Coordinates of N, CA and C in Angstrom, one line a residue:
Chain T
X1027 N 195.1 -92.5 11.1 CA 196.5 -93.1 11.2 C 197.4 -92.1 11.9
X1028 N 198.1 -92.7 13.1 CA 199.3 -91.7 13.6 C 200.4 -92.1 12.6
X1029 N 201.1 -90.5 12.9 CA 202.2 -90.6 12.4 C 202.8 -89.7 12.2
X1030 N 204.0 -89.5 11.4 CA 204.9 -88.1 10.8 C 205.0 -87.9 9.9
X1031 N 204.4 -86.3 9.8 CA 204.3 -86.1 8.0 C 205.7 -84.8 8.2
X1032 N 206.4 -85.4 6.9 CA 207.3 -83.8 6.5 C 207.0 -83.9 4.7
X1033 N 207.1 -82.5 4.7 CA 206.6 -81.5 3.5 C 207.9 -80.3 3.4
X1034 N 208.3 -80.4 2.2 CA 207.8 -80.8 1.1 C 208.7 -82.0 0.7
X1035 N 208.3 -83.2 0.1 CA 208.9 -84.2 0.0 C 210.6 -83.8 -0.7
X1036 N 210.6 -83.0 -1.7 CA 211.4 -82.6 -2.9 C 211.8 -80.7 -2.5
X1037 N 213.1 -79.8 -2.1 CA 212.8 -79.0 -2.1 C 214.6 -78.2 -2.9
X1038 N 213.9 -77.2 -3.6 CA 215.2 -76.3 -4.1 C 215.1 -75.2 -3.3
X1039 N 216.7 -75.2 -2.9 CA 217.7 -73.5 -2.5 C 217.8 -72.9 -3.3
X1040 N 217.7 -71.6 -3.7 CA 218.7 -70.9 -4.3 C 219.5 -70.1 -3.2
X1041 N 220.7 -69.7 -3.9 CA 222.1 -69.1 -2.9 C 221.4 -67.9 -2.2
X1042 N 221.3 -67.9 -1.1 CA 220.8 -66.9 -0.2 C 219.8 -67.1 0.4
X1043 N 219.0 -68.1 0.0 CA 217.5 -67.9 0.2 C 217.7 -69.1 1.3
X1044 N 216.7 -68.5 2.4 CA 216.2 -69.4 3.6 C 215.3 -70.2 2.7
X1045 N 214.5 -71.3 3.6 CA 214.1 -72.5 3.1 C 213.5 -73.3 4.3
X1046 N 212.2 -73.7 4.7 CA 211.6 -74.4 6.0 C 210.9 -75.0 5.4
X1047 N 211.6 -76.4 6.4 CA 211.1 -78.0 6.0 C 210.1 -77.9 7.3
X1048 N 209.2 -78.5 6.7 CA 207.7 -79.0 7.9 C 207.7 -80.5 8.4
X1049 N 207.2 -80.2 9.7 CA 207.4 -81.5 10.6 C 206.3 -81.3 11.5
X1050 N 205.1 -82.5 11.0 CA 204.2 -82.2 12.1 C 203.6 -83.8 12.4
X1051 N 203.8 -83.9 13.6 CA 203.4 -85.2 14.5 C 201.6 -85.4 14.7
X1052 N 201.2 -86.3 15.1 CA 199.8 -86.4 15.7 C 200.1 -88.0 16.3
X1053 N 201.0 -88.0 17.0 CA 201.2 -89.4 17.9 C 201.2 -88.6 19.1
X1054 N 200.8 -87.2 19.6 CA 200.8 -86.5 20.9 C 202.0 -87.1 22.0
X1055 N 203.3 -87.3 20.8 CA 204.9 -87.1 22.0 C 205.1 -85.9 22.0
X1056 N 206.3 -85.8 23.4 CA 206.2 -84.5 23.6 C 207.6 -84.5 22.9
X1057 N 208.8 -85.4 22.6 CA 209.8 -84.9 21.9 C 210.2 -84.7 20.5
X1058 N 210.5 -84.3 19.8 CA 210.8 -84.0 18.2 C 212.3 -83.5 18.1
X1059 N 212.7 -84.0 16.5 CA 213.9 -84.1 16.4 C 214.0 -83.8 15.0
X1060 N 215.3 -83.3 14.6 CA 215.5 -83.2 13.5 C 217.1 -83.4 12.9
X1061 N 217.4 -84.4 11.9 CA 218.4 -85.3 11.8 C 218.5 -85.0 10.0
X1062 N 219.8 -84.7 9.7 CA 220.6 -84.7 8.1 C 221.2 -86.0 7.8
X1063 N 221.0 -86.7 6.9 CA 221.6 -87.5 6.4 C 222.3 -87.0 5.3
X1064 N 223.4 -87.6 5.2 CA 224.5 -87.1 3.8 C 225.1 -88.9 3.6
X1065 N 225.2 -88.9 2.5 CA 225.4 -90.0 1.6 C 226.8 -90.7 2.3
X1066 N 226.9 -92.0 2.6 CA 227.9 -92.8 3.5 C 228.3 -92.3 5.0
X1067 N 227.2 -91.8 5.2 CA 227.5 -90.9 6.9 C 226.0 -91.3 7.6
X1068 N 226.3 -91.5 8.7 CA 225.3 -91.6 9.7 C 224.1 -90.8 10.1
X1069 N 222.8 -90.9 10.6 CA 222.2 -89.3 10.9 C 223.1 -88.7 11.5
X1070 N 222.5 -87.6 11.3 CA 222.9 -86.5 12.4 C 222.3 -85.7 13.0
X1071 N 222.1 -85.2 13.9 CA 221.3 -84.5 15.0 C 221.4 -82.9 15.0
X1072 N 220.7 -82.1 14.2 CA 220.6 -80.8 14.2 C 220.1 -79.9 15.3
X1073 N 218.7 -80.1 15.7 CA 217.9 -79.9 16.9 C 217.2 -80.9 17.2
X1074 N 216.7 -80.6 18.4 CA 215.9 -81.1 19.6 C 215.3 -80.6 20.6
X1075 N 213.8 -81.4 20.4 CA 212.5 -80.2 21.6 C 212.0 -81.2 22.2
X1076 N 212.0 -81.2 23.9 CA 211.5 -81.9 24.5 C 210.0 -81.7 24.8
X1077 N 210.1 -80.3 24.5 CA 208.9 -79.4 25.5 C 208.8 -78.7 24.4
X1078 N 207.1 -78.3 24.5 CA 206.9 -76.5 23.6 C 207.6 -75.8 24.4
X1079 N 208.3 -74.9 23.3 CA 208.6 -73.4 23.4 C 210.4 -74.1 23.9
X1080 N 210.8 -74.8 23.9 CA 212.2 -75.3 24.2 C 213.0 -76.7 23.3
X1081 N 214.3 -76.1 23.2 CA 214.8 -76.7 22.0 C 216.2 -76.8 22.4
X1082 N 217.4 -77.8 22.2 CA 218.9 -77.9 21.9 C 219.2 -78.0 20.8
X1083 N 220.5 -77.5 20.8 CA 221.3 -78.0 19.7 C 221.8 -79.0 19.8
X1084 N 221.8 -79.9 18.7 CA 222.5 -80.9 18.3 C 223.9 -80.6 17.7
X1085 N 224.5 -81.9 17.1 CA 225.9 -81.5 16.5 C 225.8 -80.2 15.4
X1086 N 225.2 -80.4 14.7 CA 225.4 -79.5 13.2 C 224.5 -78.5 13.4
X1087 N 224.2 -77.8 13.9 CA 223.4 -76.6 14.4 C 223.7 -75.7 13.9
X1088 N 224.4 -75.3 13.1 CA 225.0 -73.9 12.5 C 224.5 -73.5 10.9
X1089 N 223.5 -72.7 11.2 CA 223.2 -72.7 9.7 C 221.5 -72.8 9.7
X1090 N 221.3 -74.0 11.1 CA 219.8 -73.9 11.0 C 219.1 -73.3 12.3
X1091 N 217.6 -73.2 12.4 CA 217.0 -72.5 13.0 C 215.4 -73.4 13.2
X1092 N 214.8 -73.4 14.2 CA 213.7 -74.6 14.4 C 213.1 -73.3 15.8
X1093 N 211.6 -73.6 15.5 CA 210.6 -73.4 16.6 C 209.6 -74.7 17.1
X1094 N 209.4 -74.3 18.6 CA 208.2 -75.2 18.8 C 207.1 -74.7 19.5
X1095 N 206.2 -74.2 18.5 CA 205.3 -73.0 19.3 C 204.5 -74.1 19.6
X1096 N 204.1 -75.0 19.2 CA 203.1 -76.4 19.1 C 203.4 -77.6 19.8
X1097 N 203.0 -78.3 20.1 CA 203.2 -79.7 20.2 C 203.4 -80.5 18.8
X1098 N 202.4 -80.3 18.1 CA 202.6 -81.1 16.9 C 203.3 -80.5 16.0
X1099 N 204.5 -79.3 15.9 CA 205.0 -79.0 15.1 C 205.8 -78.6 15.5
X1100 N 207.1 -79.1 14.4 CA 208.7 -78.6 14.6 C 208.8 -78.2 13.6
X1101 N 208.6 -77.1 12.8 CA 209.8 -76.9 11.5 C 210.8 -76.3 11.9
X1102 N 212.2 -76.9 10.6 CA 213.4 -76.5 10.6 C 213.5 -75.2 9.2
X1103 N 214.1 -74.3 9.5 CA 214.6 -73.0 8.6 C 216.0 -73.6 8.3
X1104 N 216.4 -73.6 6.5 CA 217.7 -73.9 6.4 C 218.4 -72.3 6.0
X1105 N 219.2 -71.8 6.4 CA 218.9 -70.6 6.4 C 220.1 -70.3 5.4
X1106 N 220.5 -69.1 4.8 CA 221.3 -69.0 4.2 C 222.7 -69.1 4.7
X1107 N 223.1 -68.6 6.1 CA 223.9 -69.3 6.4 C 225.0 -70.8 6.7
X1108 N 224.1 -71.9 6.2 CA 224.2 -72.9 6.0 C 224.6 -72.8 4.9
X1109 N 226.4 -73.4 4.7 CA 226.8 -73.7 3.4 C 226.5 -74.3 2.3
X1110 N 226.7 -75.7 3.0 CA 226.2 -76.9 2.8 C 225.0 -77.4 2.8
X1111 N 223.7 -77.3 2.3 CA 222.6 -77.4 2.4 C 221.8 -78.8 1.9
X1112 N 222.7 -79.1 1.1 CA 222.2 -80.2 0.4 C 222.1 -81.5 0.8
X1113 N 220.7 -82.3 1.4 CA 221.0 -83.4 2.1 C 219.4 -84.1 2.2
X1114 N 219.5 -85.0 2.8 CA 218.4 -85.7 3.2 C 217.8 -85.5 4.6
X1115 N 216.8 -85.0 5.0 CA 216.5 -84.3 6.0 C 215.5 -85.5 6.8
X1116 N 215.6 -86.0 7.7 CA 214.0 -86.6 8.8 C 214.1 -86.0 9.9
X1117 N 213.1 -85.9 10.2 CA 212.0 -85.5 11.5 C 211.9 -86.9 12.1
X1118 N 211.7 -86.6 13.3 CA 211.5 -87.6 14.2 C 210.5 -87.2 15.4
X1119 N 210.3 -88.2 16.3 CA 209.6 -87.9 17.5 C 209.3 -89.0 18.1
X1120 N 209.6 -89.2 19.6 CA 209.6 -90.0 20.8 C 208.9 -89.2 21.8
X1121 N 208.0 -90.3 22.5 CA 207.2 -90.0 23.5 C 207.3 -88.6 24.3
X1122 N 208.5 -89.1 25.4 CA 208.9 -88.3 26.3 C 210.5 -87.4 25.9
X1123 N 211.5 -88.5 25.0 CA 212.5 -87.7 24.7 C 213.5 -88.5 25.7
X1124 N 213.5 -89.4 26.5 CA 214.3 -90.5 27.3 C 215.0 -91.0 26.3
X1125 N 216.5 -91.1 26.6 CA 217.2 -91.2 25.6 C 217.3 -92.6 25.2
X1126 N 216.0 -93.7 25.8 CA 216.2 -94.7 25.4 C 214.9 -95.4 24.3
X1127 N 214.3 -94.5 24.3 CA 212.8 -94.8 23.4 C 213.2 -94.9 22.3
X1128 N 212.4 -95.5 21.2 CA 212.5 -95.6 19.9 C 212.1 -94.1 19.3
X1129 N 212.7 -93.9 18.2 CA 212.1 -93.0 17.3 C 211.0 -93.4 16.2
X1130 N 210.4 -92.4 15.9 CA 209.4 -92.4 14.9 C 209.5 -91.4 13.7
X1131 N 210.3 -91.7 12.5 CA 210.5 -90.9 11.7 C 209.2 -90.7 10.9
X1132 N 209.5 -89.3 10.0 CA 208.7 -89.0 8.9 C 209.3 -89.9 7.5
X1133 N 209.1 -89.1 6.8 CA 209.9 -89.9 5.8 C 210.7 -89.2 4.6
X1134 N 211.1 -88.2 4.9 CA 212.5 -87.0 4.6 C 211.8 -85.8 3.7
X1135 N 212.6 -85.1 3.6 CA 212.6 -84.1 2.9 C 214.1 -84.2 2.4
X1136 N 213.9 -84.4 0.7 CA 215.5 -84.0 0.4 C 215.8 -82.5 -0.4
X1137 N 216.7 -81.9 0.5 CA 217.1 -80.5 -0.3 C 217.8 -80.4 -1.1
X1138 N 217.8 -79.9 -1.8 CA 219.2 -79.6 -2.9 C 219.3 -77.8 -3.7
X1139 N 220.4 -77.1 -3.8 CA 221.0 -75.9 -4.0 C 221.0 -76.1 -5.7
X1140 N 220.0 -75.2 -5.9 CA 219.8 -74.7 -7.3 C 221.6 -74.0 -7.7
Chain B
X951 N 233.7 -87.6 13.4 CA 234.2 -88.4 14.8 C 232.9 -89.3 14.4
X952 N 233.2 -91.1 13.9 CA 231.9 -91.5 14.0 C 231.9 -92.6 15.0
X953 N 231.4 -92.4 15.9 CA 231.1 -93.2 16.9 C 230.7 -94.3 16.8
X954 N 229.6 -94.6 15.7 CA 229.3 -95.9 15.7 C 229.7 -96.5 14.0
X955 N 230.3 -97.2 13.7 CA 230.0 -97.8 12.4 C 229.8 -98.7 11.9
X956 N 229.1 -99.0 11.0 CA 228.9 -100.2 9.8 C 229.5 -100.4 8.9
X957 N 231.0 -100.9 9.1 CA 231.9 -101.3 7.9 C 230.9 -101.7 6.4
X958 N 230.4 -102.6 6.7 CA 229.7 -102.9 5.2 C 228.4 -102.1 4.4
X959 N 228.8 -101.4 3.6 CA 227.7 -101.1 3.1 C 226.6 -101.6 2.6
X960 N 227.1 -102.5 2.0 CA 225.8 -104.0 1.4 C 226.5 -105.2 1.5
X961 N 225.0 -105.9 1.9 CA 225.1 -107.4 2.1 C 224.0 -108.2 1.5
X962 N 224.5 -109.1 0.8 CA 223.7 -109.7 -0.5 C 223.4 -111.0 0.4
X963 N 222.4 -112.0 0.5 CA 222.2 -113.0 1.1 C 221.4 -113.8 0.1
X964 N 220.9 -115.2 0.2 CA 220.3 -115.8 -0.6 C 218.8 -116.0 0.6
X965 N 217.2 -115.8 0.0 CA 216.1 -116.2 0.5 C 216.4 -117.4 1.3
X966 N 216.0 -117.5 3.0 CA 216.5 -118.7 3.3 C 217.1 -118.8 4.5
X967 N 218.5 -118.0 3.8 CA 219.8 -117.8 4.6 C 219.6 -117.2 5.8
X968 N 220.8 -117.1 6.5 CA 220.9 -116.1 7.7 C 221.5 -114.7 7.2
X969 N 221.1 -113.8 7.6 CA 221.8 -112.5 7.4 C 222.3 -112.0 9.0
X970 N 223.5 -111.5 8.4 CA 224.5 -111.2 9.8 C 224.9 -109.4 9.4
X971 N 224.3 -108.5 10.2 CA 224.6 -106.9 10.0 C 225.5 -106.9 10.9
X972 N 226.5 -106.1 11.0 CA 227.3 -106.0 11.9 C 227.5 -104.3 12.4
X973 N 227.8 -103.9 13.6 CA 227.9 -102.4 14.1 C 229.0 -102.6 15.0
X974 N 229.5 -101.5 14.9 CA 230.9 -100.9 15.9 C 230.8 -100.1 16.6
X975 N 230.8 -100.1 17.7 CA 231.1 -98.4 18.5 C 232.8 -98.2 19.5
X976 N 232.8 -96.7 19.3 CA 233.9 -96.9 20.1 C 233.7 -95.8 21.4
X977 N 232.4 -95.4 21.4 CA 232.3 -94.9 22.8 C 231.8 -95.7 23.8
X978 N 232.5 -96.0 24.9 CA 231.9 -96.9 26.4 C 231.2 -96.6 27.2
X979 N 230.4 -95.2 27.2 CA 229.5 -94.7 27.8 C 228.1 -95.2 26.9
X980 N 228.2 -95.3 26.0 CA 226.4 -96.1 25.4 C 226.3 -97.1 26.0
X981 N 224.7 -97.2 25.9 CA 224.3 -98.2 26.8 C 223.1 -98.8 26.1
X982 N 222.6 -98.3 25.5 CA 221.3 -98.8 24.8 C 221.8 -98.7 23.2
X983 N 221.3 -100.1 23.0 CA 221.0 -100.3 21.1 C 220.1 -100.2 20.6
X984 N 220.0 -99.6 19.5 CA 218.8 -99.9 18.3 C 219.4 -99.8 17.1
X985 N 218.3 -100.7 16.4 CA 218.1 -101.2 15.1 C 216.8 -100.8 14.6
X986 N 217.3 -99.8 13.4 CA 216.5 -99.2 12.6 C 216.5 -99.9 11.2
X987 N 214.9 -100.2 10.5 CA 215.2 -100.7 8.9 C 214.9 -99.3 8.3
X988 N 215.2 -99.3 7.0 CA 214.4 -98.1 6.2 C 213.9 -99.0 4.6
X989 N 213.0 -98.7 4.1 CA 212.4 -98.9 3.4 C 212.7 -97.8 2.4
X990 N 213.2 -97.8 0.7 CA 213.1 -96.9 -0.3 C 211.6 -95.4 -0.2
X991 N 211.9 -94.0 -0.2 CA 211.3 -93.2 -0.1 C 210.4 -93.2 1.4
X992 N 211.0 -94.2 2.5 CA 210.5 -93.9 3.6 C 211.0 -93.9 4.4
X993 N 210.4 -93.3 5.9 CA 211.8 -93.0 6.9 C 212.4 -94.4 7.9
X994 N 212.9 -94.4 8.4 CA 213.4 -95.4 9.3 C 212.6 -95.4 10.3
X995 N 212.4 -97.0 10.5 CA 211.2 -97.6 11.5 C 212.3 -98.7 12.5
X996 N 211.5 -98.5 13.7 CA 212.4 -98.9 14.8 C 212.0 -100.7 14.5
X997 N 213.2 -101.7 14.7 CA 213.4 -102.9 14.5 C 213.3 -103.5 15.8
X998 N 214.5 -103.6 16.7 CA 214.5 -104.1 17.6 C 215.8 -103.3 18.5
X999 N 215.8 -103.4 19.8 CA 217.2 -102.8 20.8 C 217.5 -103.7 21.7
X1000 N 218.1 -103.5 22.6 CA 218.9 -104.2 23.4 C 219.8 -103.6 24.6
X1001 N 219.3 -103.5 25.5 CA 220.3 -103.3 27.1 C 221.6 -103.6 26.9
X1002 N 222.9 -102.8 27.8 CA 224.0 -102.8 27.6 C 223.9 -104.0 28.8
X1003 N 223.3 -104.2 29.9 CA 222.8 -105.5 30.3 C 222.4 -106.7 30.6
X1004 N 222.4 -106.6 28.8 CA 222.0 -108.2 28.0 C 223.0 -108.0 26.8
X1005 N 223.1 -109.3 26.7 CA 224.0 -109.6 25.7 C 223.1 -110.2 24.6
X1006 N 222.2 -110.8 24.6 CA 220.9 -111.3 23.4 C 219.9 -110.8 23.5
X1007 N 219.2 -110.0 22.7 CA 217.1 -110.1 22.5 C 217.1 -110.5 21.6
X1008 N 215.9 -111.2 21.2 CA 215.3 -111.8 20.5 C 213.6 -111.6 20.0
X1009 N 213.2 -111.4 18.9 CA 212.5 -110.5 18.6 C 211.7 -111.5 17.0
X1010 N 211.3 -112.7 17.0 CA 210.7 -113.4 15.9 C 212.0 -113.9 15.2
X1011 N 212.3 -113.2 13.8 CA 213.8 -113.8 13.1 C 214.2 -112.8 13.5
X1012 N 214.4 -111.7 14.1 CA 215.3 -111.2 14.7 C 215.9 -111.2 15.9
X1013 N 217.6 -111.2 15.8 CA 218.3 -111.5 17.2 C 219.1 -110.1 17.2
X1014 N 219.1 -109.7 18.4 CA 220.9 -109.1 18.0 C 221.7 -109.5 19.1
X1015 N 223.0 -109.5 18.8 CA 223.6 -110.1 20.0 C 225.0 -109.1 20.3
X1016 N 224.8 -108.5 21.9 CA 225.8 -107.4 22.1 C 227.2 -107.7 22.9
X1017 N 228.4 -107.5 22.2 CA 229.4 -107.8 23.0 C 230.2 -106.6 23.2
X1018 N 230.0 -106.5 24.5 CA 230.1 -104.9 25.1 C 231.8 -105.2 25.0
X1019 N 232.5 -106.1 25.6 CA 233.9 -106.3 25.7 C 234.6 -105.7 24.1
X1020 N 234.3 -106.3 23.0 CA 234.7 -105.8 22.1 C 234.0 -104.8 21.4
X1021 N 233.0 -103.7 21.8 CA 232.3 -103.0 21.5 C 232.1 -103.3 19.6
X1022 N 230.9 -104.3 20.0 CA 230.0 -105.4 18.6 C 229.3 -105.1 18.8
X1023 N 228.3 -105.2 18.0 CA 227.2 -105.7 18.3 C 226.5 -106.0 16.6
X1024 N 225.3 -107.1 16.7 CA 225.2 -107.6 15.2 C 223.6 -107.8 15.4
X1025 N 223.0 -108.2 14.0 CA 221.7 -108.2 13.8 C 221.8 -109.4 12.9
X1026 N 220.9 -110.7 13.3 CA 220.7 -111.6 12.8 C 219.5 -111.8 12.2
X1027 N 219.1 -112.4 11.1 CA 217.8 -112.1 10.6 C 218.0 -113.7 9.9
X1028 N 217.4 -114.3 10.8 CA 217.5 -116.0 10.1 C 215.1 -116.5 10.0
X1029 N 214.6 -116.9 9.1 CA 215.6 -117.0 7.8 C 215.4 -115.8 6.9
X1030 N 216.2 -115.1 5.9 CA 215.9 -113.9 5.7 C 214.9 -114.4 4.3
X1031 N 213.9 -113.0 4.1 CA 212.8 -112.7 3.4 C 213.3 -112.0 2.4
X1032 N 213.1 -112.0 0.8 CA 212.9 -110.6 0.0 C 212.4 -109.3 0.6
X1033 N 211.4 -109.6 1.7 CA 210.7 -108.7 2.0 C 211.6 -107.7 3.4
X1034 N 212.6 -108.7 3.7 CA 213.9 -108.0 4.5 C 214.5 -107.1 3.4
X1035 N 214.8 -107.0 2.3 CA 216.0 -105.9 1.9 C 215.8 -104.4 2.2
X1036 N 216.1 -104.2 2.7 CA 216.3 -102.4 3.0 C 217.7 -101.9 3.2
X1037 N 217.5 -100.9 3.9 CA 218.6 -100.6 4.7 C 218.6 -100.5 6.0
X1038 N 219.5 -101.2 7.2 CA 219.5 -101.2 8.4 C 220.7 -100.5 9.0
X1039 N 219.9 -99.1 9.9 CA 220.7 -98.5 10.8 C 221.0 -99.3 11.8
X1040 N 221.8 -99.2 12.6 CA 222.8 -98.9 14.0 C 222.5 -97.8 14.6
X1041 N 222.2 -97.8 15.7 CA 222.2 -96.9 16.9 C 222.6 -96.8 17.8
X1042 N 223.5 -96.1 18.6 CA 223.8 -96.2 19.9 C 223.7 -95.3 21.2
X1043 N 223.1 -94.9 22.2 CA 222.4 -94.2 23.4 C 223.4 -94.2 24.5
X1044 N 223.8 -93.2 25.1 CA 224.0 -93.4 26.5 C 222.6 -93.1 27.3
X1045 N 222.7 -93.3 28.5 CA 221.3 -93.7 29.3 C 221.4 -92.4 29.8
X1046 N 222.0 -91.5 29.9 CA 222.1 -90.5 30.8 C 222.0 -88.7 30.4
X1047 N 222.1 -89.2 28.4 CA 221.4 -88.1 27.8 C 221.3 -88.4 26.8
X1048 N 220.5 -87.5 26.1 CA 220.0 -87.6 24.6 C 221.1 -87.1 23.4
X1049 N 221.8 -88.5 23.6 CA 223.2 -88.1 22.2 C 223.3 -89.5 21.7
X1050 N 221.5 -89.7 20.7 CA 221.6 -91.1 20.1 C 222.9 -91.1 18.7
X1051 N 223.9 -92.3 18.7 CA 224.5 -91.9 17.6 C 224.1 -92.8 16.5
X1052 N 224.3 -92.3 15.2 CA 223.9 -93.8 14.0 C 225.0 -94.2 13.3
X1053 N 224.9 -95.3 12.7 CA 225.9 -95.2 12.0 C 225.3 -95.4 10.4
X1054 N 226.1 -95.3 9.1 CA 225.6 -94.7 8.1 C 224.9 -96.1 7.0
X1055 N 224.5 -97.0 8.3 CA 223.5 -97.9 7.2 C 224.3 -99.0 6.5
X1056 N 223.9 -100.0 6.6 CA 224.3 -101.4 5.4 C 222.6 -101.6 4.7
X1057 N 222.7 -101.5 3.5 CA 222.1 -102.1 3.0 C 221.9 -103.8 2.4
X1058 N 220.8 -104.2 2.7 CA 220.7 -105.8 2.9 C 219.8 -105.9 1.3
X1059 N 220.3 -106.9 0.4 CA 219.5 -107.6 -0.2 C 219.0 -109.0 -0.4
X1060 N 217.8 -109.4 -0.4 CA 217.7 -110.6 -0.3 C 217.4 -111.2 -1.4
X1061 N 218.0 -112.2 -2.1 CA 217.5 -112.8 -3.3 C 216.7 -114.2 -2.8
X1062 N 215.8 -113.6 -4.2 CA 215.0 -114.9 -4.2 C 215.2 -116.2 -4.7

């Protein structure tokens, strides 16, 4: 079965401590995405990899940290710089990354600050 | 700054009925729609989109119909299902880079 897995479904902060959510595809697209949801607000777009080894920032980029050494994997680092941590996290991924394709979510990781 | 939104957060309909989702945007550079459902503990699965181009697709009971003049655009789900309640995103694209925006979801329920 293709698809997107993120792990760990459930995850705790404590204050200081980094924290990386997993995101790994096997639909062989080349783009991956990574989007916070917070309660009565829309996603939002943290990063974005079109290509291995290449990545943007999205709006809310401050705080997090993402590699794409893989094709099939994006994890995101919430790092301690990130104030605000606490949210509902998906992964995504589209073919090519054309900003008109559908996405293909995982199915979240929610964080929350011990 | 939300660019796209969904005034209603929930919409209750009777099995049967038509259901009418509604989305706003206020940037005139998007050009492509989508409609995302989500399902409880799962991620959001792509529904249907639509060309700034076209004003209707049509997709089984699903319609959406875009009015670029009053930057609308709606999701019709005639006749709706129990099996419709979730929550449905809004999305909105410009063609020319990757700055999809969402807006923060109505939730639909369908009674039986």
């Amino acid at each position: 079965d293709g698809g997107i897995t993120q792990s760990p479904k459930y995850l705790f902060r404590k204050e200081g401590q980094n924290v990386t959510l997993s995101c790994e595809q096997n639909l062989n697209h080349d783009a991956m995405y990574w989007y916070r949801q917070d309660p009565g607000q829309g996603l939002r777009l943290i990063y974005y990899s079109q290509i291995v080894n290449d990545f943007q920032k999205g709006d809310i980029a401050e705080g997090y940290s993402v590699s794409r050494e893989k094709k099939e994997s994006f994890p995101l680092t919430v790092t301690s710089a990130q104030k605000n941590p606490t949210a509902f996290y998906l992964c995504a991924s589209s073919l090519s990354g054309a900003p008109n394709e559908k996405l293909f979510f995982g199915s979240g990781t929610q964080l929350s600050v011990l | 700054d939300q660019q796209v939104k969904q005034n209603s957060p929930s919409l209750s309909v009777q099995e049967g009925r038509i259901s009418i989702l509604n989305c706003d945007y206020t940037n005139s550079m998007f050009d492509y729609f989508l409609w995302y459902k989500k399902y409880p503990a799962e991620g959001p699965t792509f529904l249907i989109s639509i060309s700034s181009i076209k004003d209707k697709n049509e997709d089984g009971r699903f319609t959406v119909f875009l009015n670029k003049s009053a930057k609308h655009l709606s999701l019709h789900i005639v006749p709706s299902q129990p099996g419709d309640s979730a929550v449905y995103f809004c999305a909105a694209t410009p063609l020319d880079n990757n700055d999809m925006r969402f807006g923060a979801g109505t939730r639909l329920t369908v009674k039986p």
